[in-house]
Tab-separated table of C-alpha atoms in Angstrom:
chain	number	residue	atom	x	y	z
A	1	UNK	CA	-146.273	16.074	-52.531
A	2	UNK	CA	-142.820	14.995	-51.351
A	3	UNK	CA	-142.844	17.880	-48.751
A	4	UNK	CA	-145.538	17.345	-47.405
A	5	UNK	CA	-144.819	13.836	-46.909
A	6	UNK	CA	-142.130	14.412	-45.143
A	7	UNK	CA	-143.139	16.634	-43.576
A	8	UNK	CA	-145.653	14.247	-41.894
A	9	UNK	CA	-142.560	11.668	-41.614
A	10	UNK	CA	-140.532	14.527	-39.217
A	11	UNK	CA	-143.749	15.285	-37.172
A	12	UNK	CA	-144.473	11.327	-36.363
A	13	UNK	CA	-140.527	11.130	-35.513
A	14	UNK	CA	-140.913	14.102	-32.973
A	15	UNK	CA	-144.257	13.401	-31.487
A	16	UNK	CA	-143.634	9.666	-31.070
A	17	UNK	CA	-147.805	9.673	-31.735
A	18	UNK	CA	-148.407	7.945	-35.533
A	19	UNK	CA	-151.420	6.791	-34.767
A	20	UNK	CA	-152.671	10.115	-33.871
A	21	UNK	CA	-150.641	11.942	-36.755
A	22	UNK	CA	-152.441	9.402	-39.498
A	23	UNK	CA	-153.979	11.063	-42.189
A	24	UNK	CA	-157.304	11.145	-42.101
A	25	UNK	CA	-160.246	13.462	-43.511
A	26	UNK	CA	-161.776	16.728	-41.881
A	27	UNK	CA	-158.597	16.517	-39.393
A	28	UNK	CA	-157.463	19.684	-37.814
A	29	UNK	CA	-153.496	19.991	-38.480
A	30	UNK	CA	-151.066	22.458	-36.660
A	31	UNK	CA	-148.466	23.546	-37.701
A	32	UNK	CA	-145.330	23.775	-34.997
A	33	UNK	CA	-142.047	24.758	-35.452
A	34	UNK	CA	-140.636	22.625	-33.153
A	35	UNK	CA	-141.760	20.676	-29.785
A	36	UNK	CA	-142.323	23.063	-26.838
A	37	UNK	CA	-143.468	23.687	-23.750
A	38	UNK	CA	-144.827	26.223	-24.507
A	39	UNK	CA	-148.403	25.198	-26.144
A	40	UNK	CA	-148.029	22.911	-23.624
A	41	UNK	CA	-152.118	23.091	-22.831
A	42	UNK	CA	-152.114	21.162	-26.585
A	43	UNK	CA	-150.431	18.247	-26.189
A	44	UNK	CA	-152.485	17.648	-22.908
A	45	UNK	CA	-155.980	18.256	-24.465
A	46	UNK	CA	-154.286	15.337	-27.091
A	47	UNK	CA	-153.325	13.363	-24.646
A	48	UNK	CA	-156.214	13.600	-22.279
A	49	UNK	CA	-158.814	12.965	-24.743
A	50	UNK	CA	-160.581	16.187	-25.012
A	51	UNK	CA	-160.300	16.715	-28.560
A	52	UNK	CA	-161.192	12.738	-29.252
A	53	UNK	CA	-164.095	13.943	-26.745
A	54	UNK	CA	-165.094	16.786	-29.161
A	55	UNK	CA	-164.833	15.007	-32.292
A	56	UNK	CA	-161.793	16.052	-33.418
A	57	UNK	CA	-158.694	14.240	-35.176
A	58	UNK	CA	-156.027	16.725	-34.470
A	59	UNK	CA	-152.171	16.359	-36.423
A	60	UNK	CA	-148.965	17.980	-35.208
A	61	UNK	CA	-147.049	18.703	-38.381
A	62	UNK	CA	-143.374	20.569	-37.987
A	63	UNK	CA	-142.544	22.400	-40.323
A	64	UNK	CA	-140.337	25.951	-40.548
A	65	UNK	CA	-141.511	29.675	-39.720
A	66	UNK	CA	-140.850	30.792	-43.661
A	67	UNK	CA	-143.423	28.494	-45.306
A	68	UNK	CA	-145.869	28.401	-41.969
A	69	UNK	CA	-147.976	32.025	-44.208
A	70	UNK	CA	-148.004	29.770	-47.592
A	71	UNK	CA	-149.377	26.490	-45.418
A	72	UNK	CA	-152.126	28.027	-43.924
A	73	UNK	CA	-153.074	30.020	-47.171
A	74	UNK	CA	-153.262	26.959	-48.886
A	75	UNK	CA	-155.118	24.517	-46.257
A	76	UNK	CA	-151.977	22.136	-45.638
A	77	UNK	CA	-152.241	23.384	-41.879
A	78	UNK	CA	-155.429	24.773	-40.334
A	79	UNK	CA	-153.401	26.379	-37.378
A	80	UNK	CA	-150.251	27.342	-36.072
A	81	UNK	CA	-148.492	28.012	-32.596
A	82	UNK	CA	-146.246	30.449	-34.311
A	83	UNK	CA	-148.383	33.617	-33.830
A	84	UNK	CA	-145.273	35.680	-33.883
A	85	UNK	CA	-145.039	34.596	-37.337
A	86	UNK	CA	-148.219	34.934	-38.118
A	87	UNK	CA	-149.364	38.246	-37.089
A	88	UNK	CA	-146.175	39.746	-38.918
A	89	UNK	CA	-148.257	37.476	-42.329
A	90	UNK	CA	-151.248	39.353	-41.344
A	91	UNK	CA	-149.604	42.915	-41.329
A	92	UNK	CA	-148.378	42.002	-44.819
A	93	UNK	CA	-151.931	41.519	-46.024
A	94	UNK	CA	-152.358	37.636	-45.123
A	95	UNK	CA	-156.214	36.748	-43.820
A	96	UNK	CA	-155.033	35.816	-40.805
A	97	UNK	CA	-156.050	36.191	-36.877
A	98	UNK	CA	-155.057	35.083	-33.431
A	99	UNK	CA	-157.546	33.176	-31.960
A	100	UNK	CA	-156.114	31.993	-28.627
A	101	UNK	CA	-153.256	32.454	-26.298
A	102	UNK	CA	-151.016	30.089	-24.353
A	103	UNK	CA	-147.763	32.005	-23.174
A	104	UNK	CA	-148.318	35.430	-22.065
A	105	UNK	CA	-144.805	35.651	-20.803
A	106	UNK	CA	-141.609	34.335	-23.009
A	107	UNK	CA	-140.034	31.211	-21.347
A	108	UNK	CA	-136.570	31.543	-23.060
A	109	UNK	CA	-133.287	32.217	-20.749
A	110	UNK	CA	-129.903	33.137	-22.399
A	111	UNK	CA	-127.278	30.973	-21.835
A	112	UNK	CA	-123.673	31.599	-22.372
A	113	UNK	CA	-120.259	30.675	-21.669
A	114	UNK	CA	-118.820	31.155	-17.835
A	115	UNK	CA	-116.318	33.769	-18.992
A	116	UNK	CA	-119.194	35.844	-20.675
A	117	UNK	CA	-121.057	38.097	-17.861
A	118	UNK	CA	-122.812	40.708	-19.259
A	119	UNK	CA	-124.809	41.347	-22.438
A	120	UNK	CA	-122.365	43.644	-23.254
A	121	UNK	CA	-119.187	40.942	-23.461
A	122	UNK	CA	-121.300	39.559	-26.567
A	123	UNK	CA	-119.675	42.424	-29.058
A	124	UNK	CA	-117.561	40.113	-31.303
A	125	UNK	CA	-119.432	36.790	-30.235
A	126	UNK	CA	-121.530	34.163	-32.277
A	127	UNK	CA	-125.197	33.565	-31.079
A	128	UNK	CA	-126.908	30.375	-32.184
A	129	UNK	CA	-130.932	30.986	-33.073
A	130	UNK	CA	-133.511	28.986	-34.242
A	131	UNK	CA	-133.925	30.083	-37.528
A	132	UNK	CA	-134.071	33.831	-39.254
A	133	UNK	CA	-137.597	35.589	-38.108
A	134	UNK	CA	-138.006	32.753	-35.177
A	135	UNK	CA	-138.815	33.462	-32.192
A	136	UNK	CA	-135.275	32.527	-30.310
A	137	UNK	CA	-133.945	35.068	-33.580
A	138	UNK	CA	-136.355	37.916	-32.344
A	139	UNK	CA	-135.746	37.583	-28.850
A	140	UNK	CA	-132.468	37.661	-29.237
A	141	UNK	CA	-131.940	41.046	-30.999
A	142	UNK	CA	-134.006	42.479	-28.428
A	143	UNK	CA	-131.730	41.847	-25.484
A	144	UNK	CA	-129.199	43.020	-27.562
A	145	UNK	CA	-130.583	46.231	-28.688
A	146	UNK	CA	-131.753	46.840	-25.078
A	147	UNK	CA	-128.202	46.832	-23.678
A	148	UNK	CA	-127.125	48.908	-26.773
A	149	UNK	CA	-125.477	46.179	-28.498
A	150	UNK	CA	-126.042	45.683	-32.243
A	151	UNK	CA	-127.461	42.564	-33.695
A	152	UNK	CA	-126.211	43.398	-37.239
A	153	UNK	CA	-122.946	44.784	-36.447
A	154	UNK	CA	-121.345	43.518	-33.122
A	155	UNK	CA	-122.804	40.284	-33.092
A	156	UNK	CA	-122.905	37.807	-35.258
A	157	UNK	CA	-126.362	35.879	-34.864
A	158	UNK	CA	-126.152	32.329	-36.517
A	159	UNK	CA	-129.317	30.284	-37.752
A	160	UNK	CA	-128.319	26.850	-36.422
A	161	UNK	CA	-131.501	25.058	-35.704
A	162	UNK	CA	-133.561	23.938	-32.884
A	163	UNK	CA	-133.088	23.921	-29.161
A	164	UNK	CA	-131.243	20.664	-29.142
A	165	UNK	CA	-128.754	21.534	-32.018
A	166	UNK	CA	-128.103	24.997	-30.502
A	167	UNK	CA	-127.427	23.262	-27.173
A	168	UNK	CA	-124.794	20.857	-28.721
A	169	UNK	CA	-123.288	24.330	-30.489
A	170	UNK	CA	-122.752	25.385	-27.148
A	171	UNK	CA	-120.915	22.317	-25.593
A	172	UNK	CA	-118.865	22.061	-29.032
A	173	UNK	CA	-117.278	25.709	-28.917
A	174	UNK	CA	-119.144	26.594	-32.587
A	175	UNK	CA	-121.257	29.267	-30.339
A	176	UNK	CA	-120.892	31.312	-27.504
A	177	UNK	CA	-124.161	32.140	-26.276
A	178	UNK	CA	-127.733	30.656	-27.474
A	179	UNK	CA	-131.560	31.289	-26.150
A	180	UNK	CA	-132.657	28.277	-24.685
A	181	UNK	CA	-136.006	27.336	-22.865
A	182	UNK	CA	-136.744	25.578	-19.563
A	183	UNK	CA	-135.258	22.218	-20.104
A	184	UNK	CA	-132.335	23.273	-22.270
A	185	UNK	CA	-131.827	25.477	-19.513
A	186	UNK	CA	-130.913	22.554	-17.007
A	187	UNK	CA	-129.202	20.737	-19.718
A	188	UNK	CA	-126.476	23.569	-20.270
A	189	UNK	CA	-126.079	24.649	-16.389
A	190	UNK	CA	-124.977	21.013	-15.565
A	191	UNK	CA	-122.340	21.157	-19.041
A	192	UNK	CA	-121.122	24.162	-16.990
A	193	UNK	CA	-122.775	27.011	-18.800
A	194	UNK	CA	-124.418	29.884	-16.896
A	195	UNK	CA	-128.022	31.387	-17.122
A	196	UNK	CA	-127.312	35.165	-18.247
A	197	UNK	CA	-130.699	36.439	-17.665
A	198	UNK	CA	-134.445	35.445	-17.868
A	199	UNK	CA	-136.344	37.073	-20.628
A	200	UNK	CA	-139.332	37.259	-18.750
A	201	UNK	CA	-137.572	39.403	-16.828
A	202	UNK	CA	-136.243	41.914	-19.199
A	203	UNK	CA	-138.926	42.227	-22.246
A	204	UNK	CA	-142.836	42.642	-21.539
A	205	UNK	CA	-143.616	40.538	-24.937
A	206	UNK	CA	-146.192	37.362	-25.621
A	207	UNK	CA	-145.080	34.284	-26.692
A	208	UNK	CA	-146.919	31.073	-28.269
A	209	UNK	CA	-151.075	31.063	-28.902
A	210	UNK	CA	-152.969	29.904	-31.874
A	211	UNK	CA	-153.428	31.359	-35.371
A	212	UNK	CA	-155.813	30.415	-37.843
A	213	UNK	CA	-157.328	31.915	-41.063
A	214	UNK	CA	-161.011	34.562	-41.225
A	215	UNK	CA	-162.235	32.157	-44.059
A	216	UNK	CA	-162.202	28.970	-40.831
A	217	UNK	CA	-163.187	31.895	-38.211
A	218	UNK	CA	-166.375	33.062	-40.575
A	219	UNK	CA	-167.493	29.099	-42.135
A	220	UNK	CA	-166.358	26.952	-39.473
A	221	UNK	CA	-167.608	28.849	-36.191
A	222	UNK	CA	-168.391	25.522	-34.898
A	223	UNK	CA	-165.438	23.713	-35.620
A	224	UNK	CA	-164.276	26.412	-34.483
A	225	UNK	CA	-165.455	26.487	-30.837
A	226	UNK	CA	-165.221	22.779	-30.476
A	227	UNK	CA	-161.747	23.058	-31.192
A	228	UNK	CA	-161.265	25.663	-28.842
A	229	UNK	CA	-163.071	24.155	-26.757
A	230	UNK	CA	-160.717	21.476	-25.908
A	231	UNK	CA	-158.077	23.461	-26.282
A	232	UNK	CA	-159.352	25.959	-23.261
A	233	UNK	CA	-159.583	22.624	-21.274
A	234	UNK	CA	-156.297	21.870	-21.443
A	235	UNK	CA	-155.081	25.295	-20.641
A	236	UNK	CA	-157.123	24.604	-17.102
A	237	UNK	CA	-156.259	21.429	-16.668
A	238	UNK	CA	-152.320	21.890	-17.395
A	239	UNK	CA	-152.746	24.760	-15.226
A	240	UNK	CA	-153.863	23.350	-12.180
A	241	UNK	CA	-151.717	22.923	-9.486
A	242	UNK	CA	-153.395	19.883	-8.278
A	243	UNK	CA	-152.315	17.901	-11.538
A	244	UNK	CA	-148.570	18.435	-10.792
A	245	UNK	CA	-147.632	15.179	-10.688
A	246	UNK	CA	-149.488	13.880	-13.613
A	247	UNK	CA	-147.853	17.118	-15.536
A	248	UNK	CA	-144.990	16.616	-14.611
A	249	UNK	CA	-144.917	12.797	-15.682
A	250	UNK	CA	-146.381	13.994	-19.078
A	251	UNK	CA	-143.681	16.360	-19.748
A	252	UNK	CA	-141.208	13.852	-18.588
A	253	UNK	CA	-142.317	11.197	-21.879
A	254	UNK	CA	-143.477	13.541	-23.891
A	255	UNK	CA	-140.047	15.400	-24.044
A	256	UNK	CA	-137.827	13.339	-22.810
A	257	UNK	CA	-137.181	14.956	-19.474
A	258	UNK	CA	-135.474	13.899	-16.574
A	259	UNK	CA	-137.411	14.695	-13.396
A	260	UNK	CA	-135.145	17.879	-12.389
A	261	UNK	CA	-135.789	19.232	-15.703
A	262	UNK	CA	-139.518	18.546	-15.893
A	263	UNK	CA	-139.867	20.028	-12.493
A	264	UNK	CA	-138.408	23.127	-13.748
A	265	UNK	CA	-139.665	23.184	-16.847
A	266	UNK	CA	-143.506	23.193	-15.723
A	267	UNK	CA	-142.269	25.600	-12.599
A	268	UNK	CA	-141.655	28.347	-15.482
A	269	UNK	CA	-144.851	27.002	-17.870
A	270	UNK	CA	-147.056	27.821	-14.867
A	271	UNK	CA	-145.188	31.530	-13.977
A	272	UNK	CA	-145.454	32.444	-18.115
A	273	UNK	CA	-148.967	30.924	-19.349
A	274	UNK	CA	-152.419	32.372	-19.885
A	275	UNK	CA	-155.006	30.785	-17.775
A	276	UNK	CA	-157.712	31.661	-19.554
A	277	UNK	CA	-156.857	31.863	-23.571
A	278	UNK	CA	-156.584	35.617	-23.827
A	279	UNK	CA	-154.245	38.449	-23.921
A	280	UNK	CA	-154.452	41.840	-22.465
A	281	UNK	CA	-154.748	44.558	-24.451
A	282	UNK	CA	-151.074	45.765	-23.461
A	283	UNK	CA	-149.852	42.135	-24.348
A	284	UNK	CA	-152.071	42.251	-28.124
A	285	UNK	CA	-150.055	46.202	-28.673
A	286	UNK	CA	-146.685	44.520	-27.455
A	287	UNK	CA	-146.808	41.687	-30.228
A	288	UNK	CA	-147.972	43.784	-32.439
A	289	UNK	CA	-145.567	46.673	-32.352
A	290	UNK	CA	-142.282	44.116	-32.260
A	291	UNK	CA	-143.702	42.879	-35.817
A	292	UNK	CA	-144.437	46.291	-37.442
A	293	UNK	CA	-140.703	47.045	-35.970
A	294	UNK	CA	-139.365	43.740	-37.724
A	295	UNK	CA	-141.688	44.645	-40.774
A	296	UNK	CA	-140.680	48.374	-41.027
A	297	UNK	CA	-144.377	48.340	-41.153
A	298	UNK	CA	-145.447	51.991	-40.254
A	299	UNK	CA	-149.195	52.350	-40.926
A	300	UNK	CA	-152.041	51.978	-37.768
A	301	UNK	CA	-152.876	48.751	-37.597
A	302	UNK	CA	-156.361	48.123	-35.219
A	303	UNK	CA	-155.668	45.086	-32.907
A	304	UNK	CA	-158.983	43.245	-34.181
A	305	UNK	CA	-157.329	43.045	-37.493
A	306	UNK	CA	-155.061	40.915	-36.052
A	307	UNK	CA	-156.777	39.073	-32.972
A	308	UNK	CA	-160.322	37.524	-32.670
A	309	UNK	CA	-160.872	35.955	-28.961
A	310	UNK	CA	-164.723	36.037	-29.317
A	311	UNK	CA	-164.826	32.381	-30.108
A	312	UNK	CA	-162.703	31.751	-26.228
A	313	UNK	CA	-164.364	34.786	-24.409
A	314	UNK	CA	-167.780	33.026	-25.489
A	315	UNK	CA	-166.924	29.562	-24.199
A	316	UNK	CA	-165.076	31.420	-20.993
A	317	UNK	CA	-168.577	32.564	-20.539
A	318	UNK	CA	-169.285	28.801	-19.895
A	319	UNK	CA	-166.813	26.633	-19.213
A	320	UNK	CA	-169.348	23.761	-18.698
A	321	UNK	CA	-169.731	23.475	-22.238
């Protein structure tokens, strides 16, 4: 009970929303491992009043990759943004399926120190990540392995905690390089650090959608789609180019962003997201294969085992409703 209370406690800290993290029953919690632009399409379907709109009392709850399987198993969390995490659960045996997609396109950049200039001057370095089996952790051995550097032997790759933290690793000399996203990004260029290389540039692999369990998928179809529903809404109205401004502003309170790093911020958000919920079928195989290499999972896996889009293809079919 503790946990979870504090866990609560963390999320209300982060969010800066109590009133809309407040307990309450038939609430639909996600669970997030930390604030990001990313699911950005969520925080303006809260903040816009769709999900109020359908009914819906939504929490934010952050809480770490490792226990994100055990909270949706046990109903503490209804959903999570961390379908990396989630789909590698599901090839384990979990009952769980991707139900919508935000990022088709990582956002991450690697930043290092000036002297570094190539992957390759990383052998003998220390790389700050997230946390082990995170997505900064799993992007990160990928760049290395494509430039033939190994993660487990040339490297060492140290679990140091969230954008922010990894940022201040940087600037104290504890870490030479780190994965950071858009506004950490901005933050390290002006401490005098230098942009490596753009993920999205080097790695065809998915980012950040929504996972959720087949026992909510098969008895709560109409949560369900109402959910969705305002979820799909934000993904078009965060998407449109004619609410820049008001995006912008929103990312400005909601993270804390200066206006040179919102601007670039939603700049990359707009270049990496899904506009309509979905992933392509070369996107689902990407995700999927990364995991069974993480897993050492070698068995054929069909893609519907581990993503269910009928719920957003139906309401794509009219967006009206």
């Amino acid at each position: 009970m503790h946990r979870v209370v504090m866990v609560l406690w963390i999320a209300a800290v982060l969010w800066g929303g109590p009133r809309a993290l407040a307990s309450a029953a038939g609430a639909m919690r996600v669970g997030v491992p930390s604030p990001s632009v990313s699911y950005f399409p969520l925080i303006v379907a809260w903040k816009k009043g769709f999900f109020a709109q359908q009914g819906i009392q939504v929490e934010f709850i952050t809480m770490r990759p490792s226990i994100i399987a055990a909270a949706l198993s046990s109903g503490e969390i209804q959903f999570t943004t961390a379908t990396g995490t989630a789909a590698g659960a599901t090839l384990r045996g979990f009952p769980f399926k991707i139900v919508a997609y935000f990022s088709t396109r990582l956002m991450d950049s690697f930043v290092v120190k000036p002297q570094i200039e190539a992957v390759t001057d990383l052998r003998g370095k220390i790389v700050g990540v997230d946390a082990p089996g995170a997505s900064t952790h799993v992007i990160t051995t990928l760049i290395l392995r494509k430039y033939q550097v190994d993660p487990d032997k040339e490297v060492k790759i140290l679990a140091v905690g969230d954008e922010e933290v990894r940022l201040q690793h940087l600037k104290l000399g504890q870490i030479d390089a780190a994965m950071l996203g858009p506004q950490g990004v901005v933050l390290a260029r002006r401490a005098g650090f230098n942009t490596l290389l753009d993920v999205a540039d080097e790695i065809n692999l998915p980012f950040v959608g929504m996972a959720t369990t087949v026992s909510l998928i098969e008895r709560q179809r109409g949560d369900l789609k109402r959910f969705l529903g305002a979820v799909l809404r934000g993904i078009r109205y965060s998407t449109d180019r004619r609410n820049h401004h008001e995006m912008i502003a929103l990312l400005q309170s909601w993270l804390h962003l200066d206006q040179e790093t919102a601007d670039h911020t939603y700049s990359v958000f707009l270049k990496a997201s899904s506009k309509d919920g979905t992933l392509s079928r070369s996107g689902m195989e990407a995700l999927v294969n990364e995991r069974k290499r993480q897993l050492k999972f070698t068995g054929d896996v069909p893609l519907e085992r581990i993503f269910d889009f009928s719920v957003v293809e139906e309401i794509n079919r009219d967006p009206a409703k």
